[in-house]
Amino acid sequence: MKNAIKLLRITAFILFVAAFNQHANAQATPPDAPDTGPTPAITQPMKSMPEMENHVFLHAMLDQFEGRTNTQSTAFRWDGEAWTGTDMNRLWIKSEGTIDKGSMSDGDHEALYDRPIPHMRYFDAQAGLRADLDSGPTRLWAAFGIEGLSPYSFEIAPTLYISDGGHIGGRIEGSKDLLITQRLILQPQAELNFYSKDDPGRKLGSGLSDLDSGLRLRYEINRKFAPYIGYVYTGEYGDTATYTRQSGEPTSSSTFVFGLRLWR
Amino acid sequence: MSRNTLKSRTRTRPLSRRRFLQTIASAGAITALDWQGLPAFANTPQARPGMIEGNHFELAIESVPVNITGHQRISTAINGSTPGPTLRWREGDTITASVTNRLKVPTSIHWHGMRIPTGMDGVPGLSFPGIAPGQTFVYSFPVLQNGTYWYHSHSGFQEQTGLIGAIIIDRKEKDPIEFDREYVILLSDWSDSNPQTIYSNLKQDSDYYNYHRPSLASFLSEAKQKGFGSTLSERLMWARMNMSPGDIADVTGATYTFLINGQAPNTNWTGLFQSGERIRLRFINGSSMTFFDIRIPGLPMTVVQSDGNDVEPVTVDEFRIGLAETYDVIVQPKEDSAYTIFAQTEDRSGYARGTLATREGMIAPVPAMDPRPTRTMMDMGMDMSKMARMSGMSGMKMAGMDMSSMPGMKKDSKADMQGMDMSSMQGMKMDGHDMPDKKMQNNAGLGMMPGMKMGSRDGKTPFPQPGPSTMPIIPDAATSATNMNSANSTPVKMHPGPKVAMVATSTSGQLSNPGAGLDNNGRRVLTYSDLRARYRGVDQRPPNREIELHLTGNMERFIWGFNGQTYPNADPINLKLGERVRIILINDTMMEHPIHLHGLWSELENGHGEFNPYKHTIIVKPAERVSYLVSADTPGEWAYHCHLLFHMTSGMFRKVVVS
């Protein structure tokens, strides 16, 4: 019963955001919803310039905004990023986290400076800070990563982290869009985390600690608004799994997901 | 002379411009023609562009509500209409145009293709400061040319929101093109989205408006045609490069409605005629991001002018008009019926449509759009050996693989000169291959107008537009000898990086290729090599140097530029006043770019020698190598850019300084 109420709440929240996102007069027919809302922030061109390559853009992408539900539980997860800047200099904010039974886990937030890598077509270098802020103890990391598009259009983002406690972490994220039709898109996605040392406070073990992988089928009503359904497998490994087992929780789960992919 | 004292007066177009009243029957017919299932709505009539003629013009720029698609939006209008009024000038007059800015942001008007002093060219930040809100700027310049041109804003994205209009310049002498009636056909692309949103969307996802990406569904239908193996290998080849053969247009019918004289396809702009009349249609592509392929089913079109300059008449069924280009055609409908002016976009995501009819309300069938073209490995500038292994490359265009195999070559030995590469061309010139003809012309010219000699040409700038009475400027032997020795160009070395996604390893001349989607369609389609100037070019000197520029870009990042550089980081191109240069453009991208040089003519080297056409905007196809000659006869700072609005904005722009 409790779960059902929670599920309803999450659904209502998602629908609220959906309604908010879709403009009042948006039609499903034209792929580009008529835009009456605020336009993306673009600075005025410099007075002396005949045109304005150095526009400042602001974008936000919520890739995962979803309920994850199976027979045992329902959790809410988000994973998104926003950036602002020009072609060559950008500030990125990334945020992800899971809310399950009133507590937030896996809350990880990054602020990164991003710049295209010289002589590379599709990859950017990123450097900045990561803060693990959730129900557990707070950790701070320096972050160094690259993010971009590999051949065959795989989105890949490996990042290296060095914590204030001298720990080293690593993360690889990857995804790919497989177009079934122009609007129906299947997206396999995976995120892997590694740590150099155990962190009992956050119940993280050394080595490969966890995997979050999913297969999502979304329908792009327009590019900025795409509901999806999918299947997610999460697993914990090594000492991380041990910590989890000690607290009586399962170390892996398979869940049905439903959510929205949103852009601004 | 009385003309010069004429005050501006408004008159109606030669023909009734009453709005086509939609009867219930025709409304039904139109509903059936609607593309993409858009609901047919009663379209509110837009203020229609009128025509103003004279030599003084009062133009007010303001925001005006419009309703093109059923939603009210704000356009940037001139004297209350969008497109703005057609301005009719007369060659030889001095024009003043006082332009008042009633917007909240700066504005400008650029007179596209006009050979005028740099301060009147209307590019903010380059040749003038722009027109601040509430201010009036008075443009004033002598009109030294004739033909069909247009004007548009060079500020922000105002061009996209409607600040465009046609210019017709009547010639001093009797017009050798005979016609009974004329219409301006000004094509444009309208979006209900704010252009800043479009630009921002493209930066986030360059495929944002592309609903023809490779998908499983398209794979299956392709595999049925071409076989599983070859479809798969082709797909993988594109995928490895993170590119797609479906990239034809960056902004498409997904957001655009395509207009003729401001009218959407369902409102159907109509021009009336009486059967048997010769009608001159002045086509102008005033769109921001769209190439149009134009035909009038049942009516052959005789192309008589391109970019304001007369060309030898050539009759075609269809032609492609690049952004900012103009083509004048003559049609002569003999039947007492209606004809559809059908302008489908290159990516076939929509069309603009109008009608020529003998009575209001008559309509003709609207043809189905042609199959959508796809890019080939050749468009990517892949080299031939790799290409040969590719199967299913039906779209390959082999004609004109190098400059010397252009069709003009065989027909006309004189034409050889221009088409060949620099060294051989000049060598042949000096051999006297082409000289006797020209010498005669030269002598005649000198006899009549001694001032036309090389040495005094500075006093004669700008050089006149070619016409029946213009005399060519012929180099003297000494100058051309020096020129020849100094003729060289330094090839630009390109490296892939964030601003350059690809470098074509194999480029070729493609002047006799009508363009993607137009080859082998069973119709006679105009090509650039068909354009032969009606009058001999004015400046017959060989170029004294070559400037090689690569058109580059990174589609994924939506960054465009020349030689891998975006505008703010690039040095200007410096030309010496009076010099003659050859500009060689090499397209390293997989899209067409219409390249526009302000203030000076671009003489396309398409194999017709002295009769190479004078243009102001030149389309460069994917992996194409095009050359043209420029006489730097007008001092000043000139804009040089791709006319795709969002390509220009994202960096494909240069300053050309003539001093």
Short mmCIF file of N, CA and C in Angstrom, two decimals, chain B residues 4 102 195 210 231 274 319 374 409 452 481 522 558-559 628:
data_model
loop_
_atom_site.label_atom_id
_atom_site.label_comp_id
_atom_site.label_asym_id
_atom_site.label_seq_id
_atom_site.Cartn_x
_atom_site.Cartn_y
_atom_site.Cartn_z
N ASN B 4 14.81 61.80 -61.45
CA ASN B 4 15.60 62.09 -60.26
C ASN B 4 14.87 62.97 -59.26
N ARG B 102 12.27 51.03 -35.42
CA ARG B 102 11.26 51.07 -34.36
C ARG B 102 11.27 49.80 -33.53
N PRO B 195 14.24 32.29 -33.68
CA PRO B 195 15.48 31.83 -34.31
C PRO B 195 16.60 31.55 -33.32
N ASN B 210 16.27 17.13 -37.98
CA ASN B 210 16.43 16.12 -39.02
C ASN B 210 15.64 14.87 -38.64
N THR B 231 23.97 -2.57 -47.61
CA THR B 231 23.33 -1.57 -46.75
C THR B 231 24.07 -1.49 -45.42
N GLN B 274 -2.43 36.64 -68.94
CA GLN B 274 -3.30 36.30 -70.07
C GLN B 274 -2.52 35.36 -70.95
N PHE B 319 15.33 24.28 -61.74
CA PHE B 319 16.63 24.78 -61.31
C PHE B 319 16.67 24.87 -59.80
N THR B 374 20.29 11.55 -50.79
CA THR B 374 21.16 11.16 -49.68
C THR B 374 22.58 11.54 -50.04
N MET B 409 34.38 23.25 -72.16
CA MET B 409 35.69 23.02 -72.75
C MET B 409 35.62 22.54 -74.18
N MET B 452 40.11 53.58 -70.59
CA MET B 452 39.88 52.23 -70.12
C MET B 452 41.16 51.46 -69.89
N ALA B 481 52.60 39.88 -67.63
CA ALA B 481 53.80 39.08 -67.42
C ALA B 481 54.14 39.03 -65.92
N GLY B 522 14.92 12.94 -64.92
CA GLY B 522 14.12 12.96 -66.14
C GLY B 522 13.77 14.36 -66.61
N PHE B 558 28.11 21.80 -34.42
CA PHE B 558 27.54 22.92 -35.15
C PHE B 558 28.45 24.16 -35.08
N ILE B 559 29.70 23.92 -35.49
CA ILE B 559 30.67 25.01 -35.63
C ILE B 559 31.06 25.03 -37.10
N TYR B 628 36.67 31.32 -58.65
CA TYR B 628 36.09 32.49 -59.30
C TYR B 628 37.04 33.67 -59.17
#
